[in-house]
PDB file of C-alpha atoms in Angstrom:
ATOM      1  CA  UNK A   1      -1.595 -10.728   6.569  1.00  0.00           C
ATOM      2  CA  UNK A   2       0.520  -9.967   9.128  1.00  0.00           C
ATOM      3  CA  UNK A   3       4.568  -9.329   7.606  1.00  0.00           C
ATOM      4  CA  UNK A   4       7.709  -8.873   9.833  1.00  0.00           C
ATOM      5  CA  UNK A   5      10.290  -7.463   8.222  1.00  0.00           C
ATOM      6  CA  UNK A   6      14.128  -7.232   9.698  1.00  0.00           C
ATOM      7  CA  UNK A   7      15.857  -4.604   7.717  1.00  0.00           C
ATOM      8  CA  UNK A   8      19.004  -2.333   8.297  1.00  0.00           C
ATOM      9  CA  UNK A   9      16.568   0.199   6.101  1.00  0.00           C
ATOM     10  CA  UNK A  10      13.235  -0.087   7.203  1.00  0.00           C
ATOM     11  CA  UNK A  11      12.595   3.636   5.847  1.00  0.00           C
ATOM     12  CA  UNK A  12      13.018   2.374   2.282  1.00  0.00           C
ATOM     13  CA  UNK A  13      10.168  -0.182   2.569  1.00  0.00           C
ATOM     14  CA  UNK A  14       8.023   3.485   2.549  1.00  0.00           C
ATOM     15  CA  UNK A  15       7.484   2.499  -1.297  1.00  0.00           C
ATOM     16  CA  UNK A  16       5.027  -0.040  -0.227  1.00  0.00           C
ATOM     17  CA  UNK A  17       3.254   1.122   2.450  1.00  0.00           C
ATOM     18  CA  UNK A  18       2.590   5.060   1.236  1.00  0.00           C
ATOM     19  CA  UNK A  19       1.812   4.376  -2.386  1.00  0.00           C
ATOM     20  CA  UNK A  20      -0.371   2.445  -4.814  1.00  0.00           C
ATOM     21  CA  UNK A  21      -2.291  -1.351  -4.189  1.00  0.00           C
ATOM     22  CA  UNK A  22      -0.348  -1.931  -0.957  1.00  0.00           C
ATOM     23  CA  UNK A  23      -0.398   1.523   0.080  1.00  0.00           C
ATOM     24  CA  UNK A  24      -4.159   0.676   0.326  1.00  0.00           C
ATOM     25  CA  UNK A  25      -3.917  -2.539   1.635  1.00  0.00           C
ATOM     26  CA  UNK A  26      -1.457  -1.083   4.656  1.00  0.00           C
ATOM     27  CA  UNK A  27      -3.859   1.976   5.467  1.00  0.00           C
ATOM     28  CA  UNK A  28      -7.289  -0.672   5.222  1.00  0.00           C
ATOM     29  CA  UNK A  29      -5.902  -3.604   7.620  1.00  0.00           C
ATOM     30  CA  UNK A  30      -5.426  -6.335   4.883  1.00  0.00           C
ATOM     31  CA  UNK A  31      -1.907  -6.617   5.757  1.00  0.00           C
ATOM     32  CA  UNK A  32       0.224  -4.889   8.830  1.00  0.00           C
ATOM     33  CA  UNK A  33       4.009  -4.340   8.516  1.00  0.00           C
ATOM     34  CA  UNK A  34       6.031  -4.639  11.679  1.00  0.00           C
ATOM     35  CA  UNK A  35       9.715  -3.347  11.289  1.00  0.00           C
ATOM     36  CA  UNK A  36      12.837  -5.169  13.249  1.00  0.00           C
ATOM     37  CA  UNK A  37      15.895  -3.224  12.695  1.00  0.00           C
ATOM     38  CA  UNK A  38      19.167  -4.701  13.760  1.00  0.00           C
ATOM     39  CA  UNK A  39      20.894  -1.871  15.012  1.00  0.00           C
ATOM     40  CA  UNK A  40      18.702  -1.404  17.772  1.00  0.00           C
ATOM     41  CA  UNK A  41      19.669  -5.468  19.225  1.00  0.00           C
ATOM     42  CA  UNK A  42      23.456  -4.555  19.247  1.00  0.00           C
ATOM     43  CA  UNK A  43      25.460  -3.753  22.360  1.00  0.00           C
ATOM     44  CA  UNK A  44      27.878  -1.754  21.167  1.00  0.00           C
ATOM     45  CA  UNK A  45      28.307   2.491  20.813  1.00  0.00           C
ATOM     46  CA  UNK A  46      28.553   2.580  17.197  1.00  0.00           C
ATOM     47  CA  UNK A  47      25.712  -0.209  16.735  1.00  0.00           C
ATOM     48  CA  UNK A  48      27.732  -2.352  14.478  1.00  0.00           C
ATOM     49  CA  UNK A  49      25.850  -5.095  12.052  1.00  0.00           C
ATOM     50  CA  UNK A  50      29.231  -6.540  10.452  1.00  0.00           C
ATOM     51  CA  UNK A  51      32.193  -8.255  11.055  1.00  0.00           C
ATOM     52  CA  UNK A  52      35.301  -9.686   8.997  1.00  0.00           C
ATOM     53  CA  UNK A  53      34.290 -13.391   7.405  1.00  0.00           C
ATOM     54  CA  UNK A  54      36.106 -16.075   8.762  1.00  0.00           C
ATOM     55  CA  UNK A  55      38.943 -17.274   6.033  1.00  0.00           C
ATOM     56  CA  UNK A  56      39.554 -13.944   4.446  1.00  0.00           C
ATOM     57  CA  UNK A  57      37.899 -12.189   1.419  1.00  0.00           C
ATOM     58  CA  UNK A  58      36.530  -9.384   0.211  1.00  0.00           C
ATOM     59  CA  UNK A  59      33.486  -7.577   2.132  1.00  0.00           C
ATOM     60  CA  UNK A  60      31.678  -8.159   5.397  1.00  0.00           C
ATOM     61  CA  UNK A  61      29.001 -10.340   6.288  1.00  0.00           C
ATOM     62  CA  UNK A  62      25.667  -9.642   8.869  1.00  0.00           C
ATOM     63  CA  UNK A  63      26.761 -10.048  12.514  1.00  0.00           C
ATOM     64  CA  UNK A  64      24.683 -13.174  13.890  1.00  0.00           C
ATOM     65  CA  UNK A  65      23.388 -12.117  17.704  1.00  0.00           C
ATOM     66  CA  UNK A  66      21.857  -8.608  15.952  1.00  0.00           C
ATOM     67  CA  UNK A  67      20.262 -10.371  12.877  1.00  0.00           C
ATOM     68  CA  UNK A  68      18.796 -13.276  15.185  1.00  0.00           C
ATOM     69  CA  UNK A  69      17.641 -10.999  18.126  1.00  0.00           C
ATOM     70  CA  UNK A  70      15.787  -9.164  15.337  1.00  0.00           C
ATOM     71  CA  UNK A  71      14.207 -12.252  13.918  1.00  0.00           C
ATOM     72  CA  UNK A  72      13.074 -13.595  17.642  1.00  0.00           C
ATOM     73  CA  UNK A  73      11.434 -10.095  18.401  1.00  0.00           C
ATOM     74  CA  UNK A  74       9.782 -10.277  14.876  1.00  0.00           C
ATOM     75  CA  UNK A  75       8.220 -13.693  15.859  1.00  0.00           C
ATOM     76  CA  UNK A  76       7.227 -12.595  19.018  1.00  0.00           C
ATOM     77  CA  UNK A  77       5.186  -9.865  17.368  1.00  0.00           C
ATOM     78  CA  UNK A  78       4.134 -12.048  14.246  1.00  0.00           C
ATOM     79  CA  UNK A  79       3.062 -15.284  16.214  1.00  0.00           C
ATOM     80  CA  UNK A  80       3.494 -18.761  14.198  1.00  0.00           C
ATOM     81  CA  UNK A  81       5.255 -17.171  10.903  1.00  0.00           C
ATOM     82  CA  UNK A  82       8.230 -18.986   8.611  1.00  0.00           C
ATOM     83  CA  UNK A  83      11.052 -16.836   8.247  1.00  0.00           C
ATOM     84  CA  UNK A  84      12.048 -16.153   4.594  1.00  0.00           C
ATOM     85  CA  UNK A  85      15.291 -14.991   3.524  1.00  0.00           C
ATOM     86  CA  UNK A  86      15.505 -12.854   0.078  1.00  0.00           C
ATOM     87  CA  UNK A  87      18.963 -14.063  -1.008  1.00  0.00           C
ATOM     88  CA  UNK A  88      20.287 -14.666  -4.956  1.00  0.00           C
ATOM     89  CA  UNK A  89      20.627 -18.043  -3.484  1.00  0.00           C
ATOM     90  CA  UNK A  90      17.394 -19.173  -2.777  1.00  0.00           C
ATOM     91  CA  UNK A  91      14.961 -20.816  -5.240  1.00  0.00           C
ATOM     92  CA  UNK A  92      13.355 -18.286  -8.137  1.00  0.00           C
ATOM     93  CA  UNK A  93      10.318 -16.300  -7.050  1.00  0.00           C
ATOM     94  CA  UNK A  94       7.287 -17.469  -9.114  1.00  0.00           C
ATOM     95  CA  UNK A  95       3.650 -16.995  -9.605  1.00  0.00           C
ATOM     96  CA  UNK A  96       3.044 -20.419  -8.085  1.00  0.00           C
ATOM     97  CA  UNK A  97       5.040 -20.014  -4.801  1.00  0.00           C
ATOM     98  CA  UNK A  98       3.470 -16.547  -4.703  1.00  0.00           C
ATOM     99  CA  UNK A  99      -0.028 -18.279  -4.516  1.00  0.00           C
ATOM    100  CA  UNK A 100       1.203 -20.876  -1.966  1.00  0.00           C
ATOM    101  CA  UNK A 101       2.469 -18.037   0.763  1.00  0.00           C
ATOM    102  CA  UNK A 102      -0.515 -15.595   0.160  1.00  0.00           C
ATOM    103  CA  UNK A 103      -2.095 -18.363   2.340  1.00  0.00           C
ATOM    104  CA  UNK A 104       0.211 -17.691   5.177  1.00  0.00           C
ATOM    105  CA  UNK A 105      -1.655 -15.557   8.026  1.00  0.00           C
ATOM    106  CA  UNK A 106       1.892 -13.888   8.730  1.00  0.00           C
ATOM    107  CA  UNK A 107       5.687 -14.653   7.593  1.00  0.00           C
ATOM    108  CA  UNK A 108       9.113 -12.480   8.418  1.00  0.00           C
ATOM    109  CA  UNK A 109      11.153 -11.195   5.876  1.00  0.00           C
ATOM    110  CA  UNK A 110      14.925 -11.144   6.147  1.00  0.00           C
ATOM    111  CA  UNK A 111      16.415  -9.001   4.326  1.00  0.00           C
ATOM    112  CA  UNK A 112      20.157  -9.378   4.361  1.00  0.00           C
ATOM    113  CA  UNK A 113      23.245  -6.403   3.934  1.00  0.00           C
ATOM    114  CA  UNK A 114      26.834  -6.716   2.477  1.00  0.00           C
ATOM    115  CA  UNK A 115      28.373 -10.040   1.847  1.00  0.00           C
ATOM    116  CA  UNK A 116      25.292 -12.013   3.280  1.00  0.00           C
ATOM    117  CA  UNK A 117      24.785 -13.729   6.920  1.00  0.00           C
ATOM    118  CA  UNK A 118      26.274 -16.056   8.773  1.00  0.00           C
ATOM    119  CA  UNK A 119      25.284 -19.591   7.570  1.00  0.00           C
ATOM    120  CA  UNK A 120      25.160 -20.776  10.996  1.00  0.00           C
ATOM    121  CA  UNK A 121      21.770 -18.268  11.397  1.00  0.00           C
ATOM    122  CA  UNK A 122      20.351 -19.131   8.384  1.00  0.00           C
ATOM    123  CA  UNK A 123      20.379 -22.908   9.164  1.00  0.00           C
ATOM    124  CA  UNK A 124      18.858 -21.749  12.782  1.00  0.00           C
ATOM    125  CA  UNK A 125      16.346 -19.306  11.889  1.00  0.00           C
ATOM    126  CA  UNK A 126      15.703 -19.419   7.741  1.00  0.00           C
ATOM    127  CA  UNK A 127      12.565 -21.489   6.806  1.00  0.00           C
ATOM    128  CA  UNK A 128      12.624 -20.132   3.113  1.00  0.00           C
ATOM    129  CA  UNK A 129      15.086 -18.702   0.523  1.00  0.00           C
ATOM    130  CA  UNK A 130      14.178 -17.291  -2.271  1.00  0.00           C
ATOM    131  CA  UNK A 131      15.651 -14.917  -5.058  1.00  0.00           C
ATOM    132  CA  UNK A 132      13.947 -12.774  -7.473  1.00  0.00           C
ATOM    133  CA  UNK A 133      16.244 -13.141 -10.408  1.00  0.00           C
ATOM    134  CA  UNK A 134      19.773 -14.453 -11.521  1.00  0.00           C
ATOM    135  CA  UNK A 135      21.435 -11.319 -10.079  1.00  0.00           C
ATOM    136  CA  UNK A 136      23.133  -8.864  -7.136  1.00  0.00           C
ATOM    137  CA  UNK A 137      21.400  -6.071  -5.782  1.00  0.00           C
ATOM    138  CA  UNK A 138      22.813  -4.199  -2.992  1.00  0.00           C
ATOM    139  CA  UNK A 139      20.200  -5.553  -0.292  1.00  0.00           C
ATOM    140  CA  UNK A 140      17.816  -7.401   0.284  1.00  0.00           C
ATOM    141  CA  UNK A 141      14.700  -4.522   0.877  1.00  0.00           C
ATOM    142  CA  UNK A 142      13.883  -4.262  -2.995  1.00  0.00           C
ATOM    143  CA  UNK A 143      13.579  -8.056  -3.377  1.00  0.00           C
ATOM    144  CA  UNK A 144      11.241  -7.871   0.189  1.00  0.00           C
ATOM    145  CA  UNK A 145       9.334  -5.234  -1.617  1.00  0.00           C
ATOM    146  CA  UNK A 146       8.848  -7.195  -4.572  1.00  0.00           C
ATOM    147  CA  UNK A 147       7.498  -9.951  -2.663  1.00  0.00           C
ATOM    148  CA  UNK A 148       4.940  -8.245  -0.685  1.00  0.00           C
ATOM    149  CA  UNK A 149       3.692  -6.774  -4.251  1.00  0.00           C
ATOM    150  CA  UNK A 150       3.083  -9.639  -5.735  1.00  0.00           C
ATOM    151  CA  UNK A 151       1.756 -11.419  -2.395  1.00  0.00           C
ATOM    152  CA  UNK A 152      -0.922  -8.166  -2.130  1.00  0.00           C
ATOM    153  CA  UNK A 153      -2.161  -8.501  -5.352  1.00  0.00           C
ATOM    154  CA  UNK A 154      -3.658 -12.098  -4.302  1.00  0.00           C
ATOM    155  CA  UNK A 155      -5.108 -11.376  -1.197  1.00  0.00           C
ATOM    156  CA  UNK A 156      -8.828 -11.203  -0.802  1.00  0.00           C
ATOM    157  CA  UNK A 157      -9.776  -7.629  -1.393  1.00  0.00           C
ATOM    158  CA  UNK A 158      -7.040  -5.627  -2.539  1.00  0.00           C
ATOM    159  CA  UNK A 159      -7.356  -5.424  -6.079  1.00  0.00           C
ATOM    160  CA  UNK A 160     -10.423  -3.876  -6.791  1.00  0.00           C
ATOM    161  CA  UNK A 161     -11.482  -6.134  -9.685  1.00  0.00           C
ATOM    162  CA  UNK A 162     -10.458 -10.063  -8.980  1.00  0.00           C
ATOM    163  CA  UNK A 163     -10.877 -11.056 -12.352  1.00  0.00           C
ATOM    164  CA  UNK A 164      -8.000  -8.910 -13.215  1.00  0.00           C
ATOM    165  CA  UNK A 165      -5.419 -11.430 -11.345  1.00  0.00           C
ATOM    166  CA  UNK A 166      -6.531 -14.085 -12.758  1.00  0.00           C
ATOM    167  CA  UNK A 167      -6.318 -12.614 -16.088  1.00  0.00           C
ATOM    168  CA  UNK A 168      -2.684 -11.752 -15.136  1.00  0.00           C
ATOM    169  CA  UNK A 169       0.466 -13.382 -16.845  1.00  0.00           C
ATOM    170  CA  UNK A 170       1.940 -16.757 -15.017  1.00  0.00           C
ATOM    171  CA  UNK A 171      -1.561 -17.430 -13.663  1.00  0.00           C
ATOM    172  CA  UNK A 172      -2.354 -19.967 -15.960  1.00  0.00           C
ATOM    173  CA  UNK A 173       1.559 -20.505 -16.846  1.00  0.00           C
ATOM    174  CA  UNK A 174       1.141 -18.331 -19.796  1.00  0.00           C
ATOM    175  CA  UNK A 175       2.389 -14.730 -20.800  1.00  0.00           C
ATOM    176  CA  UNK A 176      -0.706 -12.216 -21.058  1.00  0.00           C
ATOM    177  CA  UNK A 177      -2.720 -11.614 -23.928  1.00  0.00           C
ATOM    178  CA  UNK A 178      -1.794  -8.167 -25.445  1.00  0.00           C
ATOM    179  CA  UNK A 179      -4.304  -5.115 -24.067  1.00  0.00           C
ATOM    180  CA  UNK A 180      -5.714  -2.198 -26.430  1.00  0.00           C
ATOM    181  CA  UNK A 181      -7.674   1.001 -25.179  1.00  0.00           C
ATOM    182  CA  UNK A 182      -9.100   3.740 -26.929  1.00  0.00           C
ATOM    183  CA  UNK A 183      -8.161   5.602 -29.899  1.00  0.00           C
ATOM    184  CA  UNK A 184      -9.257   3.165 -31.851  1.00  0.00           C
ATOM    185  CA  UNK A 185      -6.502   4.569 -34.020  1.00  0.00           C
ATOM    186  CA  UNK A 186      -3.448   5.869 -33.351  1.00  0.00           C
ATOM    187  CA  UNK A 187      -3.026   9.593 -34.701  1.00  0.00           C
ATOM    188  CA  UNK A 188      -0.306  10.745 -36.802  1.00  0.00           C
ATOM    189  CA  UNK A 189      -0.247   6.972 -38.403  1.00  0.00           C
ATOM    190  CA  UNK A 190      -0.556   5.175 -41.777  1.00  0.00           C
ATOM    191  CA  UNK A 191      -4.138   4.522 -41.750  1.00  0.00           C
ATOM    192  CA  UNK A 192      -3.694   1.699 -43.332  1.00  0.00           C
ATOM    193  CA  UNK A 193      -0.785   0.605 -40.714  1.00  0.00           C
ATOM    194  CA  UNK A 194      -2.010  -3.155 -39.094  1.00  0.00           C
ATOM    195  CA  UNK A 195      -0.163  -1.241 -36.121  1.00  0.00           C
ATOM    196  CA  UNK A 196      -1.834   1.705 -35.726  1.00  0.00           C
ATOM    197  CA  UNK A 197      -5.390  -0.172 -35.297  1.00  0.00           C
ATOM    198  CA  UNK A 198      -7.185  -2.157 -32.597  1.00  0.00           C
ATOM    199  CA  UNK A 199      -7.095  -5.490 -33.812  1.00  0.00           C
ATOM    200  CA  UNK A 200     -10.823  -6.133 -35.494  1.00  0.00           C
ATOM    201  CA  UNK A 201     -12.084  -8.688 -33.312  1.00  0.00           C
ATOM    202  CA  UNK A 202     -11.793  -6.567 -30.085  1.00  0.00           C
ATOM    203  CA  UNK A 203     -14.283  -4.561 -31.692  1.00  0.00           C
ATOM    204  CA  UNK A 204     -16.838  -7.432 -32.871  1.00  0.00           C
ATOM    205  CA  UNK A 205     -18.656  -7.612 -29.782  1.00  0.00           C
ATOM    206  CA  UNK A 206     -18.277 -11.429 -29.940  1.00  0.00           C
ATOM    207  CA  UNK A 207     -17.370 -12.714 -26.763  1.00  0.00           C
ATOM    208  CA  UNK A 208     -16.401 -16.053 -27.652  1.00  0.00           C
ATOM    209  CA  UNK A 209     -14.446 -14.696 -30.431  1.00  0.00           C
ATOM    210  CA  UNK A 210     -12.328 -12.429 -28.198  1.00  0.00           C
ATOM    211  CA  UNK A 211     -11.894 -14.940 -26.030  1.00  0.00           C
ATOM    212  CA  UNK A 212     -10.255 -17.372 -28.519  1.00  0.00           C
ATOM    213  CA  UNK A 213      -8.507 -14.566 -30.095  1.00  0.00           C
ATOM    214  CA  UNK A 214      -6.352 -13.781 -26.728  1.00  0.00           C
ATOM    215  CA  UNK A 215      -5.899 -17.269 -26.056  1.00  0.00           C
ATOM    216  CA  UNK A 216      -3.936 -17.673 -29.235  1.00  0.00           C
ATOM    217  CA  UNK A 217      -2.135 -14.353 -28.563  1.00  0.00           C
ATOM    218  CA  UNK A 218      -1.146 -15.551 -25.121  1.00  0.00           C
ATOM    219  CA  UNK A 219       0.097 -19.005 -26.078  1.00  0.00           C
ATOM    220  CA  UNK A 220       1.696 -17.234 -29.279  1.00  0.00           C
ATOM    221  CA  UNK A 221       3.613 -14.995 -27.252  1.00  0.00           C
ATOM    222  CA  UNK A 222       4.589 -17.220 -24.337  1.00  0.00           C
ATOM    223  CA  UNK A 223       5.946 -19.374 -28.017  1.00  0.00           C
ATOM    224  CA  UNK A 224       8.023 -16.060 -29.046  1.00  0.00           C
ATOM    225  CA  UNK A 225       9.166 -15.116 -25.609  1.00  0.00           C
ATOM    226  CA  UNK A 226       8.832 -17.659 -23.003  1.00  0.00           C
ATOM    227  CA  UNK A 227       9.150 -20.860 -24.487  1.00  0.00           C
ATOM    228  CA  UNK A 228      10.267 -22.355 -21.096  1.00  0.00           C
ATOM    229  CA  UNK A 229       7.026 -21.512 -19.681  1.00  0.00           C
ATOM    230  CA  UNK A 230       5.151 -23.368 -23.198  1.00  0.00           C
ATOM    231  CA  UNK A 231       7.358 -26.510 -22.420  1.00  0.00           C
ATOM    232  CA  UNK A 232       5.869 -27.395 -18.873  1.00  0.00           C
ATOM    233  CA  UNK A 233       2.324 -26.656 -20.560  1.00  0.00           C
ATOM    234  CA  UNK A 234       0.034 -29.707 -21.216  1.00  0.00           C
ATOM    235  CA  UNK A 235      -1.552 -28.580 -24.374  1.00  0.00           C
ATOM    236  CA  UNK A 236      -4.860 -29.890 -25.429  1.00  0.00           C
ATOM    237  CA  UNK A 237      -5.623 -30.044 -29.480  1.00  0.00           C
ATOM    238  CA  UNK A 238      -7.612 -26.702 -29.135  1.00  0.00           C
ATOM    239  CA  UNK A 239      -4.919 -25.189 -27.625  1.00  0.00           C
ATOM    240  CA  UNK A 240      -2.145 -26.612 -30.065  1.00  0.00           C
ATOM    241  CA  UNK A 241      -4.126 -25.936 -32.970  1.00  0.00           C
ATOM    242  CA  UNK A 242      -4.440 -22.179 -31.308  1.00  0.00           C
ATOM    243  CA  UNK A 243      -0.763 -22.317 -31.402  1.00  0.00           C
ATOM    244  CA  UNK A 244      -0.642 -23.582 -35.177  1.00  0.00           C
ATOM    245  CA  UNK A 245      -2.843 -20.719 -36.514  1.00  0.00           C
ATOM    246  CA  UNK A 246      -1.025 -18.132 -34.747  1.00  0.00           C
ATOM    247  CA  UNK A 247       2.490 -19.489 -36.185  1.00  0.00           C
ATOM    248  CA  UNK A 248       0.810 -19.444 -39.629  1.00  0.00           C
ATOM    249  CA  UNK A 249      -0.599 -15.565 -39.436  1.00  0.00           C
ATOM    250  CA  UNK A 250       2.851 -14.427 -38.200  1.00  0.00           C
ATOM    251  CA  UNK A 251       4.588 -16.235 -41.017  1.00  0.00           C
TER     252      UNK A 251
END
């Protein structure tokens, strides 16, 4: 996957190409960063991005001829991309519309500065808006960085074990399960603490006991913490009688 990215920080984006699952993905090929930085597409001395907004207020907004130069290089180097614009305005980032762009071949990334940008560009050159949560970060590189995490964990190849996305919460519209590891008890703790031990049937060796088990912990705690996401599911009677026992053990 080929990513253009048009940022007034392009140095900051450094968290996901150095480190980690996309740090791997960068250095083998699976997907190629391309940086288009504003500054360099102005005409001016002091390379100014930002100007007054029309009608008064507080702040500055993204000058447009910058921005949009930026974006036309970017498609020149990406090919056929849509342009996506990380904005508290745009429609929430989910799993689902996660899965739909890790399809994409290449997209550019707008991340925008101050106030915002001129509407008139993002009518022109915006294919997508999208936010990453119901509030104001400084920029828009963190919410571009966010976005090409979650896009690299679906693409063929960069997560070592595939199973492990699909076992991932949102994939099936439901929190995860919760996840022990050795000790099997925690030191220092009552013994007899339900806490301090990993839950019996982990250790059973039944597979189609575990299996049920952390489907009723998954709809359980989508019930306790998401029940937004438990209201779009279509439950079938296994699942709501899942759902049942679970609300009778915690009670």
């Amino acid at each position: 996957m080929r990513i253009g990215i048009v940022s007034l920080f392009p140095e900051m984006f450094r968290a996901v190409s150095d480190f980690g699952i996309t740090g791997r993905a960068v250095s083998n090929g699976l997907i190629e960063l391309d940086f288009f930085n504003p500054r360099d597409y102005t005409t001016d001395r002091r390379q100014t991005v930002d100007d007054k907004p029309y009608g008064g207020g507080p702040g500055m907004l993204m000058k447009v001829r910058p921005v949009q130069k930026a974006i036309q290089d970017a498609r020149k180097s990406t090919g056929p991309a849509r342009v996506i614009y990380l904005t508290p305005q745009g429609m929430p980032l989910s799993q689902e519309t996660l899965g739909s762009l890790s399809t994409d071949s290449a997209m550019i990334l707008l991340s925008g500065r101050y106030e915002g940008i001129d509407e008139r560009l993002i009518e022109q050159e915006v294919d997508l808006e999208l936010s990453i949560g119901d509030y104001v970060l400084s920029g828009g590189e963190l919410a571009a960085m966010v976005l090409i995490d979650g896009l690299a964990r679906l693409l063929p190849g960069v997560v070592g074990d595939d199973e492990s996305v699909i076992r991932d919460s949102f994939y099936d519209g439901l929190l995860d399960y919760p996840q022990y590891t050795r000790p099997e008890r925690l030191e220092g703790e009552d013994e007899g603490s339900e806490q301090s031990r990993v839950p019996a049937v982990l250790l059973s060796g039944d597979h189609a006991a575990i299996a049920r088990w952390r489907v009723k912990q998954a709809l359980g705690r989508t019930w306790e913490r998401r029940p937004d996401l438990l209201a779009r599911q279509v439950l079938d009677d296994e699942a709501k009688q899942l759902l049942q026992e679970y609300l009778r053990e915690k009670d």
